[in-house]
Amino acid sequence: MNKFYDAAEFFTAEEILNTQKRRLIEIFEILNNNKFSNFYKQRIFQHNNFDEVLAKIRKCDNKTDFYALFRQLVPFTTKQDLRENYPDKLCCCEKNNYVRMHCSSGTTGNPTAIFYTKQDLDTWSRLMARSLFAAGVRPDDVFQNMSGYGLFTGGLGIHQGAETLGCLTIPAGAGNSKRQIKLLQDFSVSVIHILPSYALHIADVIGGEENLKQKFPNLRIGIVGAEPYTEESRNRIQKALGVKVFNNFGMSEMNGPGVGIECEHQNGIHIWEDAYIVEIIDPKTGEILPDGEIGELVLTTLTRKGMPILRYRTRDLTKILGRDCPCGRNHVRIERILGRSDDMFIIRGVNIFPMQIETILLNFPEISNNYLIQLEKNPQTNLDDLRIKVEIKNEFFAENVRHLRNLQKRIETALRDEILVRPIIELVQHNSLPKTEGKAKRVFDLREK
Ligand code: ADP
Ligand code: ZN
């Protein structure tokens, strides 16, 4: 069996750089000849002569110079730019060259639409297949895709990657946990793709870690992504489903899933740098941050010809972990996404990310896999309150009141030590909090704006 799906996986740093240069030139040519949109042409070539730009890129013989030139030529693209150009004002080809359209799920406002040519779908599928391969998926695997289909790229995007790799692919979609489990068993599924919030829910439905090998004899890999989750969640999912979990990353603006994934070492997400240029910036100043500092991820598509997006401010917060790996791949590794800059909430002057709260909560074995965060204005004190409702596993909920009070206090203190605000903890019965089929909504801000 091959060591890789695509030779690009094992490119040296120099090969990656040369590919980036070549592909950026291709993209610039497309943008400069674009008869359908002036967006990038104006931004990049209004003040720069096209031929001179290409000559300068070709002359760069090291990464520092290339990136410096790239940044000097290309301004950031924001979500706002995409919204203003909705639905198709960033397209570069005749309408009839496109074969697919996806939208972002609109988690944070109006959606943005992305168009793909046949060739774009093929390159995307190969990136996705490559990602699955890097996580250990092989053509003889049976692959169940348990995320929603439709406009969300986690459906078709993952699906076509698994098919391209050669897996028998089951488009189960999201929800209906009983049927999901039946499919897993009837077809001896070995790999699943699932959102972390749904995986935690399925874990509850399966209940207990006994006899997993009898229940799902072949199940071994969980491809898990599309929303932030903590190491504690990973551990819980791995234990409850008997899989090794690989963090899979992408977004519709960058095609969808397939931007990057963890390899067998589970030590951060390799972003495929022959297909994307990766930068981390200070979200306030836009300055490039040194490796290891947390900032906003900025990505550039190098292979999508129908609708390139350059220096896109993803609003996802992460940091660069390293540029090599025991697996032998030189594609940069980033930290799991800590959240989006707009996930952060401020309470009593303290900035808090939901993932900080999840990390603490899921360390308590008494807590089941669902929780909800509510921000409220206290009418008596006029201060903001942070209320956290947590589901307690049945076996603990039946305990006496003193035990539950004690648990409540311990959770309160652990959180207060981490986030510096004392929350109000409500222990609720298992299965009593709302569940979502797509990305989980866990934070509800009830303060008047
Ligand atoms: P929307 O932006 O409307 O949610 P997408 O479906 O394109 O639409 O979602 C992309 C976003 O999902 C990313 O920008 C990121 O915030 C989140 N995401 C995707 N994969 C992961 C992951 N592995 N870990 C954390 N967050 C992720
Ligand atoms: Zn690796």
Coordinates of C-alpha atoms and ligand atoms in Angstrom, one line a residue:
M1 CA 0.0 0.0 0.0
N2 CA 1.2 3.5 -0.8
K3 CA 2.5 5.7 1.8
F4 CA 0.5 8.6 0.5
Y5 CA -2.5 9.4 -1.6
D6 CA -1.0 12.4 -3.3
A7 CA 2.8 12.9 -3.7
A8 CA 2.2 16.6 -2.6
E9 CA 1.7 15.4 1.0
F10 CA 5.4 14.7 1.2
F11 CA 6.7 17.7 -0.6
T12 CA 9.8 19.3 0.9
A13 CA 9.6 22.9 2.1
E14 CA 11.2 24.0 -1.1
E15 CA 8.7 22.0 -3.3
I16 CA 5.8 23.6 -1.3
L17 CA 7.2 27.1 -1.9
N18 CA 7.7 26.5 -5.7
T19 CA 4.2 25.1 -6.0
Q20 CA 2.8 28.1 -4.1
K21 CA 4.7 30.5 -6.5
R22 CA 3.5 28.7 -9.6
R23 CA -0.1 28.5 -8.4
L24 CA -0.2 32.1 -7.3
I25 CA 0.9 33.2 -10.7
E26 CA -1.9 31.1 -12.3
I27 CA -4.4 32.7 -9.9
F28 CA -3.1 36.2 -10.7
E29 CA -3.5 35.4 -14.4
I30 CA -7.1 34.4 -13.9
L31 CA -7.9 37.5 -11.8
N32 CA -6.2 39.8 -14.3
N33 CA -8.1 38.4 -17.2
N34 CA -11.4 38.2 -15.3
K35 CA -14.2 39.7 -17.5
F36 CA -16.8 39.1 -14.8
S37 CA -15.5 40.8 -11.7
N38 CA -13.2 43.7 -11.0
F39 CA -12.8 43.0 -7.3
Y40 CA -9.3 41.6 -7.2
K41 CA -8.1 43.2 -10.4
Q42 CA -8.7 46.6 -8.9
R43 CA -7.3 45.7 -5.5
I44 CA -4.1 44.1 -6.8
F45 CA -3.3 45.5 -10.3
Q46 CA -4.5 49.0 -10.1
H47 CA -1.2 50.1 -8.6
N48 CA 1.0 47.3 -9.8
N49 CA 2.0 46.4 -13.3
F50 CA 0.9 42.9 -14.0
D51 CA 4.0 41.7 -15.8
E52 CA 6.3 43.3 -13.2
V53 CA 4.4 41.5 -10.5
L54 CA 4.9 38.1 -12.2
A55 CA 8.5 38.8 -12.7
K56 CA 8.9 39.7 -9.0
I57 CA 7.2 36.5 -7.9
R58 CA 9.4 34.4 -10.1
K59 CA 12.5 36.1 -8.7
C60 CA 11.7 35.2 -5.1
D61 CA 14.0 32.3 -4.1
N62 CA 13.0 32.1 -0.5
K63 CA 9.9 32.0 1.6
T64 CA 10.5 35.2 3.5
D65 CA 10.7 37.2 0.3
F66 CA 7.8 35.5 -1.3
Y67 CA 5.5 36.0 1.6
A68 CA 6.6 39.6 2.0
L69 CA 5.8 40.3 -1.6
F70 CA 2.5 38.5 -1.4
R71 CA 1.4 40.6 1.6
Q72 CA 2.5 43.8 -0.1
L73 CA 0.5 43.0 -3.2
V74 CA -2.7 41.5 -1.8
P75 CA -5.0 43.1 0.8
F76 CA -7.2 41.0 3.1
T77 CA -10.6 39.8 2.0
T78 CA -13.2 39.9 4.7
K79 CA -16.5 38.2 5.3
Q80 CA -18.1 41.6 4.7
D81 CA -16.4 41.7 1.2
L82 CA -18.0 38.3 0.4
R83 CA -21.4 39.5 1.6
E84 CA -21.2 42.7 -0.4
N85 CA -20.4 40.6 -3.5
Y86 CA -23.2 38.0 -2.8
P87 CA -24.2 36.0 -4.6
D88 CA -21.8 35.6 -7.5
K89 CA -19.7 38.8 -8.0
L90 CA -16.4 37.1 -7.3
C91 CA -16.9 34.5 -10.0
C92 CA -14.3 34.3 -12.8
C93 CA -15.9 32.2 -15.5
E94 CA -18.9 32.0 -17.7
K95 CA -22.0 30.8 -15.7
N96 CA -22.2 27.5 -17.6
N97 CA -18.7 26.5 -16.5
Y98 CA -19.9 26.1 -12.9
V99 CA -21.3 22.8 -11.7
R100 CA -21.9 23.3 -8.0
M101 CA -22.7 26.0 -5.4
H102 CA -22.4 25.8 -1.6
C103 CA -23.2 28.3 1.1
S104 CA -21.6 28.8 4.4
S105 CA -24.0 27.7 7.1
G106 CA -24.5 31.3 8.1
T107 CA -23.6 30.7 11.7
T108 CA -22.8 34.4 12.2
G109 CA -25.1 36.3 9.8
N110 CA -25.9 36.3 6.1
P111 CA -24.6 33.4 4.1
T112 CA -21.9 33.6 1.5
A113 CA -22.1 31.6 -1.7
I114 CA -19.2 29.7 -3.2
F115 CA -19.1 28.4 -6.8
Y116 CA -17.1 25.5 -8.2
T117 CA -16.2 24.4 -11.7
K118 CA -15.9 20.8 -12.6
Q119 CA -12.1 21.1 -12.2
D120 CA -12.5 22.8 -8.8
L121 CA -14.7 19.9 -7.6
D122 CA -12.0 17.5 -8.7
T123 CA -9.2 19.3 -6.9
W124 CA -11.3 19.7 -3.8
S125 CA -12.3 16.0 -3.8
R126 CA -8.6 15.0 -4.1
L127 CA -7.7 17.3 -1.2
M128 CA -10.4 15.7 0.9
A129 CA -9.3 12.2 -0.2
R130 CA -5.8 13.1 0.7
S131 CA -6.9 14.3 4.1
L132 CA -8.8 11.1 4.8
F133 CA -5.8 9.1 3.8
A134 CA -3.5 11.0 6.1
A135 CA -5.9 10.1 9.0
G136 CA -5.5 6.5 8.1
V137 CA -8.6 5.9 5.9
R138 CA -8.1 3.4 3.1
P139 CA -10.1 2.5 -0.1
D140 CA -11.4 -0.7 1.5
D141 CA -13.0 1.2 4.4
V142 CA -16.7 1.6 4.8
F143 CA -17.4 5.2 5.4
Q144 CA -20.5 6.6 7.1
N145 CA -21.0 10.3 6.7
M146 CA -23.1 11.5 9.7
S147 CA -23.2 15.2 9.0
G148 CA -26.0 17.1 7.3
Y149 CA -26.0 17.3 3.5
G150 CA -27.5 20.2 1.5
L151 CA -25.8 23.6 1.4
F152 CA -23.4 22.6 4.2
T153 CA -20.1 21.4 2.7
G154 CA -19.6 18.8 5.4
G155 CA -22.2 16.6 3.5
L156 CA -21.2 16.5 -0.2
G157 CA -17.6 17.7 0.5
I158 CA -16.7 14.8 2.7
H159 CA -18.8 12.4 0.7
Q160 CA -17.0 13.1 -2.6
G161 CA -13.7 12.8 -0.8
A162 CA -14.5 9.4 0.6
E163 CA -15.8 8.2 -2.8
T164 CA -12.7 9.6 -4.6
L165 CA -10.5 7.7 -2.2
G166 CA -12.5 4.6 -3.0
C167 CA -14.4 3.9 0.2
L168 CA -17.9 2.5 0.2
T169 CA -19.6 5.7 1.3
I170 CA -22.9 5.8 3.1
P171 CA -24.7 9.2 3.0
A172 CA -26.4 8.8 6.4
G173 CA -26.9 12.5 7.0
A174 CA -27.4 13.9 10.5
G175 CA -29.9 12.9 13.1
N176 CA -32.0 9.8 13.8
S177 CA -29.5 8.2 16.1
K178 CA -31.2 4.8 16.2
R179 CA -30.9 4.5 12.4
Q180 CA -27.3 5.7 12.5
I181 CA -26.4 2.9 14.9
K182 CA -28.3 0.3 12.8
L183 CA -26.3 1.4 9.7
L184 CA -23.0 1.3 11.6
Q185 CA -23.8 -2.3 12.5
D186 CA -25.5 -3.6 9.4
F187 CA -22.7 -2.4 7.1
S188 CA -19.7 -3.0 9.4
V189 CA -18.8 0.6 9.1
S190 CA -15.1 1.3 9.9
V191 CA -14.9 5.1 9.5
I192 CA -17.4 7.8 10.5
H193 CA -17.5 11.5 9.8
I194 CA -19.4 13.3 12.5
L195 CA -19.7 16.8 14.2
P196 CA -18.3 16.7 17.7
S197 CA -21.6 17.9 19.3
Y198 CA -23.4 15.1 17.6
A199 CA -20.7 12.5 18.4
L200 CA -21.1 13.4 22.1
H201 CA -24.8 12.9 21.7
I202 CA -24.4 9.5 20.0
A203 CA -22.0 8.6 22.7
D204 CA -24.8 9.2 25.2
V205 CA -27.3 7.1 23.1
I206 CA -24.9 4.2 22.9
G207 CA -24.4 4.5 26.6
G208 CA -21.4 2.9 28.3
E209 CA -18.2 1.7 26.9
E210 CA -18.8 -2.1 27.4
N211 CA -18.9 -4.4 24.4
L212 CA -18.0 -1.7 21.9
K213 CA -15.9 -4.3 20.0
Q214 CA -18.9 -6.6 19.7
K215 CA -21.3 -3.8 18.8
F216 CA -19.1 -2.2 16.2
P217 CA -16.3 -4.7 15.4
N218 CA -14.7 -2.7 12.5
L219 CA -15.2 0.8 13.6
R220 CA -11.8 2.5 14.1
I221 CA -11.6 6.1 12.8
G222 CA -13.7 9.2 13.6
I223 CA -13.2 12.2 11.3
V224 CA -14.5 15.0 13.5
G225 CA -14.7 18.7 12.8
A226 CA -16.7 21.6 11.5
E227 CA -17.0 23.1 14.9
P228 CA -14.6 23.7 17.8
Y229 CA -14.1 21.0 20.4
T230 CA -11.7 20.4 23.2
E231 CA -9.2 17.6 24.0
E232 CA -11.7 16.5 26.7
S233 CA -14.4 16.0 24.0
R234 CA -12.0 14.1 21.8
N235 CA -11.2 11.7 24.8
R236 CA -14.8 11.2 25.5
I237 CA -15.7 10.5 21.8
Q238 CA -12.7 8.1 21.4
K239 CA -13.7 6.1 24.5
A240 CA -17.4 6.0 23.9
L241 CA -17.2 5.1 20.2
G242 CA -14.0 3.1 20.2
V243 CA -12.5 5.2 17.5
K244 CA -9.4 7.2 17.1
V245 CA -10.5 10.8 16.5
F246 CA -8.9 13.1 13.9
N247 CA -9.6 16.8 13.8
N248 CA -10.7 17.8 10.3
F249 CA -10.8 21.4 9.3
G250 CA -12.2 23.5 6.6
M251 CA -14.8 26.2 5.6
S252 CA -16.9 26.8 2.6
E253 CA -14.9 29.9 1.6
M254 CA -11.9 27.6 1.2
N255 CA -13.9 24.9 -0.6
G256 CA -15.2 23.2 2.5
P257 CA -13.6 20.4 4.5
G258 CA -10.2 19.2 3.1
V259 CA -8.2 22.3 4.1
G260 CA -6.4 20.3 6.7
I261 CA -6.5 17.4 9.1
E262 CA -4.5 15.7 11.8
C263 CA -2.2 12.8 10.9
E264 CA -1.7 9.7 12.9
H265 CA 0.2 11.7 15.5
Q266 CA -2.9 13.8 16.4
N267 CA -0.6 16.7 17.1
G268 CA -2.3 19.6 15.4
I269 CA -3.9 20.1 12.0
H270 CA -1.7 19.9 8.9
I271 CA -2.9 22.5 6.5
W272 CA -2.2 21.5 2.8
E273 CA 0.1 24.3 1.9
D274 CA 0.5 23.4 -1.7
A275 CA -3.2 24.4 -2.0
Y276 CA -3.6 27.1 0.7
I277 CA -1.3 29.9 1.9
V278 CA -1.5 30.1 5.7
E279 CA -0.9 33.2 7.8
I280 CA -1.7 34.1 11.4
I281 CA -2.3 37.7 12.2
D282 CA -3.1 39.9 15.1
P283 CA -6.9 40.4 14.7
K284 CA -6.6 44.0 16.0
T285 CA -3.7 45.3 13.9
G286 CA -3.5 42.9 11.0
E287 CA 0.2 42.4 11.7
I288 CA 1.7 39.0 11.1
L289 CA 2.4 37.1 14.3
P290 CA 5.4 34.9 15.0
D291 CA 4.9 31.1 15.1
G292 CA 3.4 30.0 18.4
E293 CA 1.3 33.1 19.1
I294 CA -2.4 32.9 19.0
G295 CA -4.1 35.0 16.4
E296 CA -6.6 34.9 13.5
L297 CA -6.0 32.4 10.7
V298 CA -5.8 34.0 7.2
L299 CA -6.1 31.6 4.2
T300 CA -5.7 31.9 0.4
T301 CA -7.1 29.4 -2.1
L302 CA -4.3 28.4 -4.6
T303 CA -6.2 25.8 -6.6
R304 CA -9.8 27.0 -7.0
K305 CA -9.9 28.5 -10.4
G306 CA -13.6 29.5 -10.7
M307 CA -13.7 31.7 -7.6
P308 CA -10.3 32.3 -5.9
I309 CA -10.3 34.0 -2.5
L310 CA -7.1 35.6 -1.3
R311 CA -6.0 36.4 2.2
Y312 CA -9.4 35.6 3.7
R313 CA -9.8 36.6 7.3
T314 CA -11.4 33.5 8.7
R315 CA -11.9 34.9 12.2
D316 CA -10.8 31.5 13.5
L317 CA -8.3 31.7 16.3
T318 CA -5.4 29.4 16.5
K319 CA -1.6 29.3 16.4
I320 CA 1.2 27.6 14.4
L321 CA 2.5 24.6 16.2
G322 CA 5.3 23.6 13.9
R323 CA 6.4 23.0 10.3
D324 CA 7.6 19.4 10.5
C325 CA 6.2 16.3 12.0
P326 CA 7.2 12.8 12.8
C327 CA 4.9 11.6 10.0
G328 CA 7.3 13.2 7.5
R329 CA 4.9 15.9 6.2
N330 CA 6.2 19.4 6.0
H331 CA 2.8 21.1 5.7
V332 CA 2.4 23.5 8.6
R333 CA 0.6 22.2 11.8
I334 CA -1.9 24.5 13.5
E335 CA -3.5 24.2 17.0
R336 CA -7.1 23.0 17.1
I337 CA -9.4 26.0 16.5
L338 CA -9.9 27.7 19.8
G339 CA -13.0 29.5 18.6
R340 CA -14.0 32.3 16.4
S341 CA -13.2 35.9 17.4
D342 CA -17.0 36.4 17.4
D343 CA -17.5 33.4 19.8
M344 CA -15.8 35.3 22.5
F345 CA -18.2 36.9 25.0
I346 CA -17.4 39.5 27.7
I347 CA -18.9 39.2 31.1
R348 CA -18.1 41.5 34.0
G349 CA -15.2 42.8 31.9
V350 CA -13.6 39.3 31.4
N351 CA -13.2 37.8 27.9
I352 CA -14.3 34.2 27.8
F353 CA -14.3 31.5 25.1
P354 CA -16.9 28.8 25.3
M355 CA -14.1 26.2 24.8
Q356 CA -12.5 27.3 28.1
I357 CA -15.8 26.3 29.8
E358 CA -16.1 23.0 27.9
T359 CA -12.6 22.0 28.9
I360 CA -13.5 22.3 32.6
L361 CA -17.0 20.8 32.4
L362 CA -16.0 17.6 30.5
N363 CA -13.4 16.8 33.1
F364 CA -16.2 16.0 35.5
P365 CA -17.2 12.4 35.1
E366 CA -20.6 13.2 36.6
I367 CA -21.4 15.5 33.7
S368 CA -22.9 14.0 30.6
N369 CA -22.2 15.4 27.2
N370 CA -24.5 18.3 26.9
Y371 CA -24.4 21.8 28.4
L372 CA -25.6 25.3 27.7
I373 CA -24.3 28.8 28.5
Q374 CA -26.7 31.6 29.2
L375 CA -25.6 35.3 29.7
E376 CA -28.2 37.2 31.7
K377 CA -28.6 40.7 33.2
N378 CA -29.4 40.3 36.9
P379 CA -32.3 42.8 37.6
Q380 CA -31.3 43.1 41.3
T381 CA -27.6 43.7 41.0
N382 CA -27.7 45.0 37.5
L383 CA -24.6 42.9 36.8
D384 CA -24.2 40.3 34.1
D385 CA -24.6 36.7 35.3
L386 CA -23.1 33.7 33.7
R387 CA -25.5 30.8 34.0
I388 CA -24.4 27.3 32.9
K389 CA -26.8 24.4 32.7
V390 CA -25.2 21.0 32.7
E391 CA -26.8 17.6 32.1
I392 CA -25.9 15.1 34.8
K393 CA -25.5 11.4 34.0
N394 CA -28.5 9.4 35.3
E395 CA -26.5 7.4 37.8
F396 CA -25.3 10.6 39.5
F397 CA -28.6 12.5 39.2
A398 CA -30.2 9.9 41.5
E399 CA -27.7 10.8 44.2
N400 CA -28.8 12.6 47.3
V401 CA -29.1 16.3 47.5
R402 CA -26.0 16.8 49.5
H403 CA -23.9 15.1 46.9
L404 CA -25.4 17.2 44.1
R405 CA -24.8 20.4 46.0
N406 CA -21.2 19.4 46.6
L407 CA -20.8 18.7 42.8
Q408 CA -22.3 22.0 42.0
K409 CA -19.9 23.8 44.2
R410 CA -16.9 21.9 42.8
I411 CA -17.9 22.8 39.2
E412 CA -18.4 26.4 40.2
T413 CA -15.0 26.7 41.8
A414 CA -13.2 24.9 39.0
L415 CA -14.7 27.3 36.5
R416 CA -14.1 30.4 38.7
D417 CA -10.4 29.4 38.9
E418 CA -10.2 29.2 35.1
I419 CA -12.3 32.1 33.9
L420 CA -12.2 34.3 36.9
V421 CA -16.0 34.8 37.0
R422 CA -18.1 32.8 39.4
P423 CA -20.9 31.2 37.3
I424 CA -24.3 30.0 38.4
I425 CA -24.4 26.3 37.9
E426 CA -27.6 24.5 37.3
L427 CA -27.6 20.7 37.3
V428 CA -30.3 19.3 35.0
Q429 CA -31.4 15.9 34.1
H430 CA -29.9 13.9 31.3
N431 CA -31.5 14.6 27.9
S432 CA -33.3 17.7 29.1
L433 CA -31.3 20.4 27.2
P434 CA -32.1 21.1 23.5
K435 CA -30.1 19.2 20.9
T436 CA -29.2 20.4 17.4
E437 CA -28.6 18.4 14.3
G438 CA -26.1 20.7 12.7
K439 CA -23.5 22.8 14.5
A440 CA -24.4 23.1 18.2
K441 CA -25.6 26.4 19.6
R442 CA -24.4 26.5 23.2
V443 CA -24.3 30.2 24.1
F444 CA -27.4 32.2 24.5
D445 CA -27.0 35.9 25.3
L446 CA -30.2 37.1 27.0
R447 CA -28.8 40.5 27.9
E448 CA -30.4 43.4 26.1
K449 CA -28.1 44.9 23.5
Ligands
ADP1 P1 -20.2 29.0 8.8 O1 -19.1 29.9 8.7 O2 -21.5 29.6 8.4 O3 -20.3 28.2 10.0 P2 -18.9 26.8 7.4 O4 -19.8 25.6 7.4 O5 -18.2 27.1 6.2 O6 -19.9 28.0 7.6 O7 -18.0 26.7 8.6 C1 -16.7 27.0 8.7 C2 -16.3 27.2 10.1 O8 -16.5 26.1 10.9 C3 -14.8 27.5 10.2 O9 -14.5 28.9 9.9 C4 -14.6 27.2 11.7 O10 -15.0 28.3 12.5 C5 -15.5 26.1 11.9 N1 -14.7 24.8 11.8 C6 -14.6 24.0 10.8 N2 -13.8 23.0 11.1 C7 -13.4 23.1 12.4 C8 -12.6 22.3 13.3 N3 -12.0 21.2 13.0 N4 -12.5 22.8 14.5 C9 -13.0 24.0 14.9 N5 -13.8 24.7 14.1 C10 -14.0 24.3 12.9
ZN2 ZN 2.0 14.7 10.8

